[in-house]
XYZ file of C-alpha atoms in Angstrom:
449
model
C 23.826 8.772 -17.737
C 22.617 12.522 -19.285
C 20.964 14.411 -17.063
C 18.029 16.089 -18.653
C 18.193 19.471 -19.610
C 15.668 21.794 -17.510
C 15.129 23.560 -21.162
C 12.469 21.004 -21.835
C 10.348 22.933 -19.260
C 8.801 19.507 -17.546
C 11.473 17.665 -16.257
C 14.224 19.507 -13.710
C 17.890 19.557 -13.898
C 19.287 16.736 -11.859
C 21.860 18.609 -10.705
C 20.524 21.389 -9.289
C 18.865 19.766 -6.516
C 20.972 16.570 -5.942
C 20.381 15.688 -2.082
C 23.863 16.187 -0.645
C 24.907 12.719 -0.313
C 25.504 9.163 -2.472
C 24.420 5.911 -1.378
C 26.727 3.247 -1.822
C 25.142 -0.172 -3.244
C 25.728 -2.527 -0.474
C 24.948 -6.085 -1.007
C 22.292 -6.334 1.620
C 20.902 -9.772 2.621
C 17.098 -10.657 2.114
C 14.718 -10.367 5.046
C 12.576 -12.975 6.034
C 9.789 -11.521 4.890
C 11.582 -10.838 1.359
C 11.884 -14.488 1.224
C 8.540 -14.826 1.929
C 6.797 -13.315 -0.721
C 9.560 -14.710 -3.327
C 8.588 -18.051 -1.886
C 4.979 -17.307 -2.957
C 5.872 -16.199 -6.579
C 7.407 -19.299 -7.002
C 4.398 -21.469 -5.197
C 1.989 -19.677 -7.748
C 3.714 -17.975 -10.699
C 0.344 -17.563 -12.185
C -0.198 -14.936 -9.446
C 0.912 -10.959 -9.811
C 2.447 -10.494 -6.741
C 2.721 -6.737 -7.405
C 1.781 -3.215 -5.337
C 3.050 0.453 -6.488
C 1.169 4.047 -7.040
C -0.065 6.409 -8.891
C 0.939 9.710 -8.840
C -1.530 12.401 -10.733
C 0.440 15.676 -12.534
C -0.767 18.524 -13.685
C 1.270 20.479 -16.568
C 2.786 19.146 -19.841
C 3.808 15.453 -19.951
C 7.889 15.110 -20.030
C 9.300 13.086 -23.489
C 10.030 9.477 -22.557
C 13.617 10.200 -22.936
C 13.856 13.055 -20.713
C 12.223 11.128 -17.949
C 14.527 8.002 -18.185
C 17.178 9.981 -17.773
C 16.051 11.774 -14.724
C 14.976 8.464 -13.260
C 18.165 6.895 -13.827
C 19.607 10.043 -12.011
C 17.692 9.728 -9.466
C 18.166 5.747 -8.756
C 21.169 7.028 -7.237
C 19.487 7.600 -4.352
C 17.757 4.213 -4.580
C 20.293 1.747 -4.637
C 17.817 -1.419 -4.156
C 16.037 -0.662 -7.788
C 19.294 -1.360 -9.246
C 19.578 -4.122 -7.494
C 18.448 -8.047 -7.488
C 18.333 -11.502 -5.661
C 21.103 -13.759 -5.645
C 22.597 -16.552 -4.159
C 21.731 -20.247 -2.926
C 20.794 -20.611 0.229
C 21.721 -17.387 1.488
C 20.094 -14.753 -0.859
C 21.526 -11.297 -1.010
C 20.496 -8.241 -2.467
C 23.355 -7.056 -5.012
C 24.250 -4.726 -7.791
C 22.700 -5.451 -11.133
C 25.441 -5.188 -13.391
C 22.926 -5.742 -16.524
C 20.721 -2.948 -15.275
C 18.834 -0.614 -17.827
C 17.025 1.928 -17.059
C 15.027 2.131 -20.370
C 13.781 -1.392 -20.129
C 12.344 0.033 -16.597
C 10.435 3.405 -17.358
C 8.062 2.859 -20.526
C 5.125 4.850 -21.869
C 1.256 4.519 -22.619
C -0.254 6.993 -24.630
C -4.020 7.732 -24.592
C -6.156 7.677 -27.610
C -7.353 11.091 -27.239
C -9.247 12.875 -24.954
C -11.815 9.078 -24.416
C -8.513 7.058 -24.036
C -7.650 7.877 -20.802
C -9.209 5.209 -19.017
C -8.242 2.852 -21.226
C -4.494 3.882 -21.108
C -4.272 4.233 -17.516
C -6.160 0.231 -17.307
C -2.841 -0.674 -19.449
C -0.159 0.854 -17.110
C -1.719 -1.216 -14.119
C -1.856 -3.979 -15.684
C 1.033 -4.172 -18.296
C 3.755 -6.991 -17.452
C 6.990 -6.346 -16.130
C 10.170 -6.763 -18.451
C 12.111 -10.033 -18.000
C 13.968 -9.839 -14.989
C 12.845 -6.699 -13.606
C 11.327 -6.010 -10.355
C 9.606 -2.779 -10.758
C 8.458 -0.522 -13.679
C 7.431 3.141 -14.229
C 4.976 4.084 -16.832
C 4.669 7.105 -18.273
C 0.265 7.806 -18.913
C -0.282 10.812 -20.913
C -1.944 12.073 -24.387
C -5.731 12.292 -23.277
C -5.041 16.157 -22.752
C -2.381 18.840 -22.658
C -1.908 19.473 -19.468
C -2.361 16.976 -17.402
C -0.821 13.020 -17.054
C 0.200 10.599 -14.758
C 3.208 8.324 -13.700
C 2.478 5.083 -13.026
C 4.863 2.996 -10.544
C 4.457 -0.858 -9.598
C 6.718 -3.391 -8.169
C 7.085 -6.883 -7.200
C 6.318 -7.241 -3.528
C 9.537 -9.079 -2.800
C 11.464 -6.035 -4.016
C 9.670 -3.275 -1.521
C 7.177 -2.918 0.739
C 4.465 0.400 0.970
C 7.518 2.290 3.552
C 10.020 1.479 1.248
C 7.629 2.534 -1.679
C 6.605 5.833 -0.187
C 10.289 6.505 -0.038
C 10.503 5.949 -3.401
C 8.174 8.584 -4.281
C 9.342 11.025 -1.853
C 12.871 10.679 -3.522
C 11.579 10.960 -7.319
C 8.420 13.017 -6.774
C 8.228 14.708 -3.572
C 10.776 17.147 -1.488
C 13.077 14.221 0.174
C 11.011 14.980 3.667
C 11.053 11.733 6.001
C 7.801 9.831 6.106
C 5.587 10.127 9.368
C 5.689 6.492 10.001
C 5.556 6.167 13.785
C 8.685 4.242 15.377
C 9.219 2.693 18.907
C 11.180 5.139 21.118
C 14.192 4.205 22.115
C 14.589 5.542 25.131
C 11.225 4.748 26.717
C 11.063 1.181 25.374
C 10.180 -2.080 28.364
C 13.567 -4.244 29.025
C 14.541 -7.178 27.299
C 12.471 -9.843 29.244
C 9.050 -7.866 28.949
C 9.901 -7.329 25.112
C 10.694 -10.877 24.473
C 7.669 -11.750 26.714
C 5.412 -9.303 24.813
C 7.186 -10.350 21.254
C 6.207 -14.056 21.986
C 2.573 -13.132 23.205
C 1.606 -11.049 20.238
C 2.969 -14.322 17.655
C 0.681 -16.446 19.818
C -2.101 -14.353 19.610
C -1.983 -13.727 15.767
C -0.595 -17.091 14.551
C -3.794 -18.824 16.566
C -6.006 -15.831 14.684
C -4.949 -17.287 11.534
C -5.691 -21.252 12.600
C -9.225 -20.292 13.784
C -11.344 -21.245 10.915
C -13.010 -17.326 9.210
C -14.714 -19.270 7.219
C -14.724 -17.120 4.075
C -16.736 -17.835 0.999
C -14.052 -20.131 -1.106
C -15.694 -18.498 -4.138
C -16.852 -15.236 -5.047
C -19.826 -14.043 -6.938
C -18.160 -13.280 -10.174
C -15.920 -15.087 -12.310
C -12.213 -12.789 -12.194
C -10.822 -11.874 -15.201
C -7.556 -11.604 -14.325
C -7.360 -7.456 -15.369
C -7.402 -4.995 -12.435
C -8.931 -1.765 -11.996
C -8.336 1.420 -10.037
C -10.944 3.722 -8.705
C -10.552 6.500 -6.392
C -12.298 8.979 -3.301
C -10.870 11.865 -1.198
C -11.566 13.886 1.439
C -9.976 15.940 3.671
C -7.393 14.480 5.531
C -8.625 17.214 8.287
C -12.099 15.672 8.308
C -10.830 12.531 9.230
C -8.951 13.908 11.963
C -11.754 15.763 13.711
C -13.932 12.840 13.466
C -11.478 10.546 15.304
C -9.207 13.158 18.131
C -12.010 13.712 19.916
C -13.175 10.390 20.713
C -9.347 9.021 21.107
C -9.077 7.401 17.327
C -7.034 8.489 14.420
C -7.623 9.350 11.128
C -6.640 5.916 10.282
C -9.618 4.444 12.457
C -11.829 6.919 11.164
C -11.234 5.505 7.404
C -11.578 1.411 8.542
C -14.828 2.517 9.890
C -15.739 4.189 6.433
C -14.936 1.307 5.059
C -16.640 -1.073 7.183
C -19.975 0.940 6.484
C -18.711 1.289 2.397
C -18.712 -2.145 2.171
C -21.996 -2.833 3.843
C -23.490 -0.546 1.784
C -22.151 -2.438 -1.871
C -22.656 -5.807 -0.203
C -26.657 -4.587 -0.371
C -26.471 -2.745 -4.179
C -23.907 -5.425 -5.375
C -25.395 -8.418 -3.963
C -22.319 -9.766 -3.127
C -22.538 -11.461 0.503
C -20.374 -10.113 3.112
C -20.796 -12.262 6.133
C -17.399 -11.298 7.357
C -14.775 -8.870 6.371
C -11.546 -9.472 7.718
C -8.878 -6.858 6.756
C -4.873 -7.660 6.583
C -3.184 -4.439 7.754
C 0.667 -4.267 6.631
C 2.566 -2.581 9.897
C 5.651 -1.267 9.200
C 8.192 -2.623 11.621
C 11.726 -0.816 10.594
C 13.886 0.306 13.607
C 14.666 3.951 13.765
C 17.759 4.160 12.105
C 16.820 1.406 9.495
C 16.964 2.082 5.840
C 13.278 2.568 3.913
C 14.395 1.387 0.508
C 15.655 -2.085 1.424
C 12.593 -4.961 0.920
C 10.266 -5.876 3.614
C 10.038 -5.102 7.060
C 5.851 -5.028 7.378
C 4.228 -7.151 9.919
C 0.291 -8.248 8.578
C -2.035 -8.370 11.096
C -5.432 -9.568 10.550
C -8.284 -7.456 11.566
C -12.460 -7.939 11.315
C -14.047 -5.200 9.814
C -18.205 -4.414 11.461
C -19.894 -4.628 7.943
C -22.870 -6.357 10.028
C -23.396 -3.639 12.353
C -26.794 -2.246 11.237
C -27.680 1.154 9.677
C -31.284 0.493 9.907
C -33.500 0.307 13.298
C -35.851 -2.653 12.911
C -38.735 -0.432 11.415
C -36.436 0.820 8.636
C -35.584 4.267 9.103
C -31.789 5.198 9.457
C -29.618 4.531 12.338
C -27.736 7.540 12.964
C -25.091 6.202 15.779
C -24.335 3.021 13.434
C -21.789 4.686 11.709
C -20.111 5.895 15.290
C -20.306 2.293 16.818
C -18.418 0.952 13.618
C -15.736 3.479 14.630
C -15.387 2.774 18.531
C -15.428 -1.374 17.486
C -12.254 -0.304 15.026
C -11.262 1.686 17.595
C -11.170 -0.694 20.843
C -9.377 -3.278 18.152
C -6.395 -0.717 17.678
C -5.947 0.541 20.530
C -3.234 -1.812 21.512
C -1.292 -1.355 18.372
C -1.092 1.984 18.854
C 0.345 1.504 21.945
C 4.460 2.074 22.073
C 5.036 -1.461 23.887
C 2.803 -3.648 21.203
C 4.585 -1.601 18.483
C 7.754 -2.364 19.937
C 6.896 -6.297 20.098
C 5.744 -5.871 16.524
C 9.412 -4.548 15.388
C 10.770 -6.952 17.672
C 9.279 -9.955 16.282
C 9.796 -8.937 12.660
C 13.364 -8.482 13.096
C 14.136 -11.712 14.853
C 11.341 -14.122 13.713
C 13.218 -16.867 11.270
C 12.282 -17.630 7.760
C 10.149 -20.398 8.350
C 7.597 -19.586 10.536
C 7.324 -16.041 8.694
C 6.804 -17.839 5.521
C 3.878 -20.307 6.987
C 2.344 -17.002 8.693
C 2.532 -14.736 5.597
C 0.808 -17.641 3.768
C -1.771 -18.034 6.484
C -2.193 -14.776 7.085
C -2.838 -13.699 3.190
C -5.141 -16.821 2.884
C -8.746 -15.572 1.635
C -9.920 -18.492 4.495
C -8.631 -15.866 6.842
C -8.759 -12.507 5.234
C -10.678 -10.949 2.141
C -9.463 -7.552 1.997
C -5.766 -6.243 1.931
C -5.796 -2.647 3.408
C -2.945 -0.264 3.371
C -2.380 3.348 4.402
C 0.863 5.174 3.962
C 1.941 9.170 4.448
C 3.793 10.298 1.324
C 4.419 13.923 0.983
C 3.306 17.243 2.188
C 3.654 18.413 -1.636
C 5.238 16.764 -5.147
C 6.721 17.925 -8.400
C 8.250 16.737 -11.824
C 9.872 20.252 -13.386
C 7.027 22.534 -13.318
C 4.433 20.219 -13.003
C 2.730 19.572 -9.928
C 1.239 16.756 -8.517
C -2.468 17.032 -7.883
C -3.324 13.674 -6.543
C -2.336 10.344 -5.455
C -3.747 6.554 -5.435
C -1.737 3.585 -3.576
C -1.951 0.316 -5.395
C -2.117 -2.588 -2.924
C -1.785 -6.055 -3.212
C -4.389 -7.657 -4.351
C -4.316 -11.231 -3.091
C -6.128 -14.297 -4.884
C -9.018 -14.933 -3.413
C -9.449 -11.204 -2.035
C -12.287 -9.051 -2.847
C -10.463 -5.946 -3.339
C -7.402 -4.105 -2.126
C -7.518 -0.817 -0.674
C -5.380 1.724 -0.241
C -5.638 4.954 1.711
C -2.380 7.764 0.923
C -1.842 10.837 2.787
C -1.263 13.560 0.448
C -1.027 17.139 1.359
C -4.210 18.314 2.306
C -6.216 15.163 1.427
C -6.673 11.525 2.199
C -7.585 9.949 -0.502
C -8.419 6.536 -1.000
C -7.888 3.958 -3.845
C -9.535 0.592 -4.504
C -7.987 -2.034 -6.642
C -10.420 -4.832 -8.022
C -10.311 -7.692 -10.861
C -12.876 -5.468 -13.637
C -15.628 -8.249 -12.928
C -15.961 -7.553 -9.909
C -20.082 -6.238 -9.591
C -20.387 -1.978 -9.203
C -16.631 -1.403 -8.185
C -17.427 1.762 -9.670
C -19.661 2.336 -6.352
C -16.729 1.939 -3.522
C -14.934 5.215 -3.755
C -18.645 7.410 -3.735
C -19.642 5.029 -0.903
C -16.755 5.277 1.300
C -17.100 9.402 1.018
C -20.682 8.865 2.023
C -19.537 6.547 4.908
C -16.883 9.473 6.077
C -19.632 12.231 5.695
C -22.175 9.991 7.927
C -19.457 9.768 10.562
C -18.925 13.602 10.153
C -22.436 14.098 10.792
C -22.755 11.502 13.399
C -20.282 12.773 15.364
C -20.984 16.532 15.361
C -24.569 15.812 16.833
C -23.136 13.806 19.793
């Protein structure tokens, strides 16, 4: 494979900053949870069972040749992307020995400066070749000095961790993710954390029997095309809002959200009786590798759309905003907790196929859930050559059935958050500006308590 040469001015020699180390391609077998979401391709092959990223440059856009080749450099590092499924009953991840990089890494190019939207609309939603599990498109032509690279993949292939390490290894400065992990030294014995494994399946597998209720239809007709739009603030912001009163900056944004959503339900008219969010919690052990598959727990979690903003004689309701955040708050509490996280990675690593596959199903069922929410820490900084990234946007799952997924990313200075909707869906437009509003309310909120 040529590596490209650094005289093109927007793609880097290869060479130069080659992390120290190859990675074998082992033949890794599937998870459970791998299994799981190829078991729901096949149940509804109609479905894009798809998540990935964008990642926002500033600078000149690379030629498609020169950034093949550094991809295809860089896969090196990635062994799973060259990888695929095989095997009967026992499926194993192994080398692709058909693998081409070209049919992976494609390009869109704008129509001028008013195509951009329009390009970008075809990177999310263009197919992926035959056979592949993941694709990189290249967005660019709406300007000079500015484009984007577009990354998606079939769920069964990675989760967000495994993503995020992705980007990190093609993008950013190879830093490890801040993904918290069990401790290994302070960790309960093995009764307690089979006790505590077993009580946390009970409790979420009889959350996902207990009928939501969810609206079986929606109040638009989907037209199968998804579209991206996108908020930030600073990730700081977040954080002062939630230390103080014992939350993260994670709690801080489901509370945003909660009160986001309230406020389209009432410009959209879409009815929100109930919003019940699946969270994806990474479960990988310390020393496990983050580019093999799946090893994400989803736990269902209600959202307080219904909690007022109004007082009964109209005017605004200040400390609405602030009880949305200690409701999220008192729900994650637990999960934050070393011993629940520890059952979490416990019963991902040991819970068999079957049951996994019945409680992904359940779990991802719009009768349970509506929303698919995601967060993920990428990189303190990112570059392609001498281009820079500028911004970032996580591209969740978006389930049949769900509303909208949304994705929050932790980039540099800024947490910025994406939604992903089918284009029908009524003033999608409105989520990103709302959810800023939302943070901005807690700011204030919380600085007058």
């Amino acid at each position: 494979m040529p590596v490209p040469d650094q005289s093109t001015g927007s793609v880097p020699s290869a060479r130069a900053d080659l992390p120290g180390r190859s990675v074998p391609s082992p033949r890794h077998p599937t998870h459970s949870v791998d299994r799981a979401f190829l078991n729901l391709e096949r149940r509804r092959p109609d479905v894009r069972w798809d998540a990935g990223g964008v990642a926002y440059l500033s600078g000149p856009a690379p030629a498609l040749a020169d950034l093949r080749a550094y991809v295809g450099f860089r896969l090196g590092q990635l062994p799973l992307l060259t990888s695929r499924v095989e095997g009967g009953r026992r499926l194993r991840w192994q080398p692709d020995a058909d693998f081409a990089v070209d049919r992976h890494v494609q390009e869109v190019v704008a129509d001028g400066p008013d195509g951009w939207d329009a390009a970008l609309q075809t990177a999310l939603n263009a197919p992926f070749a035959p056979g592949a599990y993941w694709g990189v498109w290249l967005v660019h032509g709406h300007t000079p000095d500015a484009y984007a690279v577009c990354y998606r993949f079939r769920h069964a292939c990675q989760d967000g961790s495994a993503a995020a390490m992705t980007f990190r290894t093609m993008l950013g400065a190879g830093e490890p993710s801040a993904r918290p992990v069990p401790g290994g030294s302070r960790v309960a014995g093995v009764p307690r954390r089979v006790g505590a494994a077993v009580g946390l399946a009970t409790k979420f597998l009889a959350g996902t029997l207990v009928g939501r209720r969810h609206r079986s239809g929606t109040a638009f007709v989907p037209s199968g095309e998804q579209r991206l739009w996108r908020g930030r603030v600073p990730v700081d912001t977040l954080r002062r809002i939630g230390t103080p009163r014992g939350g993260s900056a994670h709690d801080v944004h489901l509370a945003a959200l909660a009160g986001a959503f309230s406020a389209w339900s009432d410009r959209s008219g879409v009815p929100l009786p109930r919003v019940t969010a699946v969270l994806p919690v990474d479960a990988r052990r310390t020393e496990e590798d983050q580019t093999w598959g799946n090893r994400c727990f989803a736990l269902p979690l209600e959202l307080p759309v219904r909690t007022g903003s109004r007082r009964p004689d109209g005017s605004e309701d200040g400390e609405a905003s602030l009880r949305r955040l200690d409701h999220v708050m008192t729900t994650t509490r637990k999960l934050r907790g070393e011993a629940w996280r520890q059952a979490i990675q416990d019963l991902v690593r040991f819970m068999p196929g079957r049951p996994t596959d019945w409680y992904m199903r359940r779990v991802l069922s719009p009768r349970v859930t509506n929303v698919m929410a995601t967060s993920m820490p990428l990189a303190d900084k990112g570059s392609l050559g001498e281009t820079q990234v500028t911004g970032t946007a996580l591209l969740p799952l978006l389930v049949p059935g769900h509303l909208f997924g949304v994705g929050l990313s932790f980039f540099g200075d800024w947490a910025e958050v994406s939604f992903v909707a089918d284009r029908a869906l009524p003033m999608g437009e409105l989520l990103p500006e709302l959810w800023e509003q939302a943070v901005g309310q807690l700011e204030e909120s919380s600085a007058s308590v």
